mmCIF file with all atom_site columns, C-alpha atoms in Angstrom:
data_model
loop_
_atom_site.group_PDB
_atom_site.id
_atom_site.type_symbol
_atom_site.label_atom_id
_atom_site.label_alt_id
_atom_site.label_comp_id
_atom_site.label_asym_id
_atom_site.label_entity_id
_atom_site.label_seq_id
_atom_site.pdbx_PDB_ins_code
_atom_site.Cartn_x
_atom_site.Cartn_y
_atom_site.Cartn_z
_atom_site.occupancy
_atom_site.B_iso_or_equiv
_atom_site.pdbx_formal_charge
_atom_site.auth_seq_id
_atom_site.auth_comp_id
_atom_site.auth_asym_id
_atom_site.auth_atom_id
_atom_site.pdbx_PDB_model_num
ATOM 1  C CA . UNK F 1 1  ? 0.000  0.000  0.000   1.00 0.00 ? 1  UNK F CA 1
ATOM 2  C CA . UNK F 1 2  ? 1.042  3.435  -1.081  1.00 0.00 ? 2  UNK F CA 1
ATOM 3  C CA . UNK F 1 3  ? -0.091 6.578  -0.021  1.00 0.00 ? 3  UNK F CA 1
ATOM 4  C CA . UNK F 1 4  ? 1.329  10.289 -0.890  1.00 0.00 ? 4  UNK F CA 1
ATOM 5  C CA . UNK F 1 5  ? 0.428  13.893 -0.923  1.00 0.00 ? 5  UNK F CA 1
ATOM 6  C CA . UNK F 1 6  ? 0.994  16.039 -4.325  1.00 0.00 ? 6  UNK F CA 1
ATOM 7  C CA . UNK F 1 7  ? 1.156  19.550 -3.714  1.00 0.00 ? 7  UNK F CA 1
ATOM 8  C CA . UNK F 1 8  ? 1.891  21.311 -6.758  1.00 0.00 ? 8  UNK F CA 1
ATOM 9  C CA . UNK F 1 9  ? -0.254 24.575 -7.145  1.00 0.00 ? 9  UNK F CA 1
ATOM 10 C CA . UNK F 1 10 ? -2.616 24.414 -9.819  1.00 0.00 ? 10 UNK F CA 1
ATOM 11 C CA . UNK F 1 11 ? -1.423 21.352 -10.894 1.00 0.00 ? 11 UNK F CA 1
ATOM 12 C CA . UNK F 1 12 ? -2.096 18.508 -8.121  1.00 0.00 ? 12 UNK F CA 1
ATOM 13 C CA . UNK F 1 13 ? -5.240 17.050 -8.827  1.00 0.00 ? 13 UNK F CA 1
ATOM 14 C CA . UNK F 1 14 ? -4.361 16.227 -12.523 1.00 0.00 ? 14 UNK F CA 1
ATOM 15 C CA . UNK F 1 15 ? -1.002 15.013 -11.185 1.00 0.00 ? 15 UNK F CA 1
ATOM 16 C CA . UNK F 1 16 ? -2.743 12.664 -8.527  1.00 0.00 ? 16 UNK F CA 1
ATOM 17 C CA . UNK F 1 17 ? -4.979 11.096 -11.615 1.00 0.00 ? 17 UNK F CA 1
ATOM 18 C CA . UNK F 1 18 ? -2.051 10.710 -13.882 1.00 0.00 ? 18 UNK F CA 1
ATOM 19 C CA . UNK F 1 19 ? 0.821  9.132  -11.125 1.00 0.00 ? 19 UNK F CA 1
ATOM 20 C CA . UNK F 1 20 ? -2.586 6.701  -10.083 1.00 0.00 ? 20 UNK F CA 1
ATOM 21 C CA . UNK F 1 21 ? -2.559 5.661  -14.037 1.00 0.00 ? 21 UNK F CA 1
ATOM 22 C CA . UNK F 1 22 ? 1.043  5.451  -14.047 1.00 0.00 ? 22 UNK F CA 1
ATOM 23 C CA . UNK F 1 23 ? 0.846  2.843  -11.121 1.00 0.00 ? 23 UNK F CA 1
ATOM 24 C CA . UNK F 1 24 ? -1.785 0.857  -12.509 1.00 0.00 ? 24 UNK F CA 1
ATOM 25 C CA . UNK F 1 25 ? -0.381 0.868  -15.936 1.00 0.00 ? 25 UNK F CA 1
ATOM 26 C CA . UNK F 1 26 ? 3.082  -0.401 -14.640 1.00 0.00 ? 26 UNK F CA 1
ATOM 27 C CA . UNK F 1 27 ? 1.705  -2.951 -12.221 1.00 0.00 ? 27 UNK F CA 1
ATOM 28 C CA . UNK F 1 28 ? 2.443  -1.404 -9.063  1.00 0.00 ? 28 UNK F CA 1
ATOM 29 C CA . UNK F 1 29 ? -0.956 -1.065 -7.793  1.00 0.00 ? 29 UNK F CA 1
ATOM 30 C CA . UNK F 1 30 ? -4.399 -2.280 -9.273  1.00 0.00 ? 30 UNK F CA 1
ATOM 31 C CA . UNK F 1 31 ? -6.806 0.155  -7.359  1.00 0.00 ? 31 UNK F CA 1
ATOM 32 C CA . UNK F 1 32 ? -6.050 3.895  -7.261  1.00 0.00 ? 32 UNK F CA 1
ATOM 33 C CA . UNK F 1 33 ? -8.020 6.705  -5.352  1.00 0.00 ? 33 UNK F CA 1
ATOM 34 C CA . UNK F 1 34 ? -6.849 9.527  -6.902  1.00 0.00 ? 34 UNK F CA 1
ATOM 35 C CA . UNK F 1 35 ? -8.259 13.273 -6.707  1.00 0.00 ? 35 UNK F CA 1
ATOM 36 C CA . UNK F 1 36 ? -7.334 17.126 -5.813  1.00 0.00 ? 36 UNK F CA 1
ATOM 37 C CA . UNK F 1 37 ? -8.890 20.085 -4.301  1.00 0.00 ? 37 UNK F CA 1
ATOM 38 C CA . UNK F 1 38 ? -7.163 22.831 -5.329  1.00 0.00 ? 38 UNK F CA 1
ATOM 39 C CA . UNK F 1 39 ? -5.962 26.694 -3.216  1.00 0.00 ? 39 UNK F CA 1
ATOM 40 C CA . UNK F 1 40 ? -4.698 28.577 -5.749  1.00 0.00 ? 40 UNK F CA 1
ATOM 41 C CA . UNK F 1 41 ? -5.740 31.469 -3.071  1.00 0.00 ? 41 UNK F CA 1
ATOM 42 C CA . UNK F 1 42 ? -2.991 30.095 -1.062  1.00 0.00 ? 42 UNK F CA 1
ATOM 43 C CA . UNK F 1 43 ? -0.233 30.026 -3.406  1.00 0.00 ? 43 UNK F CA 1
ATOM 44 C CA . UNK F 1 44 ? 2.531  32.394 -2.186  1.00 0.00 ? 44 UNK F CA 1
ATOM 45 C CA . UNK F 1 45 ? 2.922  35.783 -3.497  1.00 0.00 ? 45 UNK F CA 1
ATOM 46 C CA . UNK F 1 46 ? 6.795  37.054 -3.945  1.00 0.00 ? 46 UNK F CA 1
ATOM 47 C CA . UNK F 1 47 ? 7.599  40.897 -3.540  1.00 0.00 ? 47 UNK F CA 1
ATOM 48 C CA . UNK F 1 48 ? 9.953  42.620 -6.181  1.00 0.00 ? 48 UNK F CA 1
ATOM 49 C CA . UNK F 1 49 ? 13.615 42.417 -5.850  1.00 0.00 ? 49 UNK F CA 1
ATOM 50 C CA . UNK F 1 50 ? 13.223 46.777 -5.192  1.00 0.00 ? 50 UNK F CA 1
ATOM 51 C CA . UNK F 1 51 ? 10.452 46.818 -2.824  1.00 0.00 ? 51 UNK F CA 1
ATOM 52 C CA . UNK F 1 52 ? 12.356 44.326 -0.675  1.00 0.00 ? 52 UNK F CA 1
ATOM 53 C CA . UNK F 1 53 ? 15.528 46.695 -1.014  1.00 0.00 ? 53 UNK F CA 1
ATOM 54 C CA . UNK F 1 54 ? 13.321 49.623 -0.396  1.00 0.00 ? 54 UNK F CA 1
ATOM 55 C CA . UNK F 1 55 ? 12.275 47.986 3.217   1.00 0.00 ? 55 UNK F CA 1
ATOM 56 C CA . UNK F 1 56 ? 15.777 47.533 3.945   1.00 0.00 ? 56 UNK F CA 1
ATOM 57 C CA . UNK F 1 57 ? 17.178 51.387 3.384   1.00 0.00 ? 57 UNK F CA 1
ATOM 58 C CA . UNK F 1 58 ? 14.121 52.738 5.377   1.00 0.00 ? 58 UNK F CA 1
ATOM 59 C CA . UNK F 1 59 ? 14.701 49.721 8.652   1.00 0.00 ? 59 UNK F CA 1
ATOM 60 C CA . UNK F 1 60 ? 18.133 50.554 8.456   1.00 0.00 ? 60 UNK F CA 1
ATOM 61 C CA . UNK F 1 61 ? 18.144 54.605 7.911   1.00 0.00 ? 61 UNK F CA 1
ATOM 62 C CA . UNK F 1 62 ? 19.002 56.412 11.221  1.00 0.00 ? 62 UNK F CA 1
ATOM 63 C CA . UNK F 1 63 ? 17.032 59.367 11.735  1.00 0.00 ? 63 UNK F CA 1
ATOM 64 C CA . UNK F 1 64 ? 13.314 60.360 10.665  1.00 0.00 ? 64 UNK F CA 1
ATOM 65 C CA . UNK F 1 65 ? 14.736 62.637 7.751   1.00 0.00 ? 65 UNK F CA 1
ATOM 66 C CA . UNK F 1 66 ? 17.041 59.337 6.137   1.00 0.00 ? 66 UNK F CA 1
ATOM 67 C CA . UNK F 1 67 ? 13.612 57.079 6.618   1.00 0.00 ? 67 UNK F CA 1
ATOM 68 C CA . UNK F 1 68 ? 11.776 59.855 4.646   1.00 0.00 ? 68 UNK F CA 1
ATOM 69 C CA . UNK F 1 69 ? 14.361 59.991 2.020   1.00 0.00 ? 69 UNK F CA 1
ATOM 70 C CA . UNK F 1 70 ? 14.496 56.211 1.048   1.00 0.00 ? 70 UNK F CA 1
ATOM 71 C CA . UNK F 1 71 ? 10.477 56.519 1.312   1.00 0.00 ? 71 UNK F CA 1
ATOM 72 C CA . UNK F 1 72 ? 10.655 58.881 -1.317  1.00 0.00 ? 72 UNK F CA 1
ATOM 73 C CA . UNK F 1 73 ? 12.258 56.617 -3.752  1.00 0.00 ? 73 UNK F CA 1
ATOM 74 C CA . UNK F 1 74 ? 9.248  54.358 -3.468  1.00 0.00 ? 74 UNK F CA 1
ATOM 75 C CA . UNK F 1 75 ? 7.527  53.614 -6.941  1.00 0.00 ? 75 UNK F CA 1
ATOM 76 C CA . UNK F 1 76 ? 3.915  51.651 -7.839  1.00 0.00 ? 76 UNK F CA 1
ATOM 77 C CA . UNK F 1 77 ? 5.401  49.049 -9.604  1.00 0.00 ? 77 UNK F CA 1
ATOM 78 C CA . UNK F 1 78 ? 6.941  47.668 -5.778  1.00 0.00 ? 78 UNK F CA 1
ATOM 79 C CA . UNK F 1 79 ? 3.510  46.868 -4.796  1.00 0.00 ? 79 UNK F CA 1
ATOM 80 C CA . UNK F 1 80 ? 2.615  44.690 -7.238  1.00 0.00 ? 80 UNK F CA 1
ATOM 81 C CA . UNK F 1 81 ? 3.221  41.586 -5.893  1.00 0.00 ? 81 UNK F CA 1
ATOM 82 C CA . UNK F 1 82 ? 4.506  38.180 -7.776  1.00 0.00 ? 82 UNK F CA 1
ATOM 83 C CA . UNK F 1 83 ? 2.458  34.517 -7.401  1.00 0.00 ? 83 UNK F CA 1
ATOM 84 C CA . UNK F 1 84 ? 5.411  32.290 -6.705  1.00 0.00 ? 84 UNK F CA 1
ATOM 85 C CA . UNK F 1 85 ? 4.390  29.148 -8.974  1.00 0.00 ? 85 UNK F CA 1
ATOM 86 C CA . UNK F 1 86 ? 6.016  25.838 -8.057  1.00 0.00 ? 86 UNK F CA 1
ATOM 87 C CA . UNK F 1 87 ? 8.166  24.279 -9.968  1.00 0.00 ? 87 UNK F CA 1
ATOM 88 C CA . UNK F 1 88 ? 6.260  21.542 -11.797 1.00 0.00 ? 88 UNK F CA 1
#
């Protein structure tokens, strides 16, 4: 007996069905119960590479008027965050 968890985001459920099918093709097993629910909602989301940098310069600036200054060089494109997709 052979049980498993897939967690691939958006992916899992078809990737349950087709490693079941796999099995049963190759002999291993000759019942599967195979299915998925998936979360995209949960997948993680990734900042940008400058927003990131931008939190570091105003934690580390000493002084209201340094934190103000590396606020300043804040942009819109730093808020829009990144879905981090697994590697399939």
């Amino acid at each position: 007996m052979v049980a498993f968890t897939v967690q691939i985001n958006c992916g899992s459920g078809m990737q349950s069905i087709d490693t079941g099918y796999r099995y049963i093709r190759e002999g291993v097993s000759d019942l599967i119960l195979a299915g998925g629910s998936e979360a995209l909602s949960y997948a993680p989301l990734v900042w940008p590479q400058q927003r990131r940098a931008l939190v570091c310069r105003i934690g580390g600036a000493k002084g209201i008027v340094a934190k103000l200054a590396a606020l300043a060089k804040t942009r819109p494109s730093f808020f829009k965050p990144i879905i981090g997709w697994s590697a399939a």
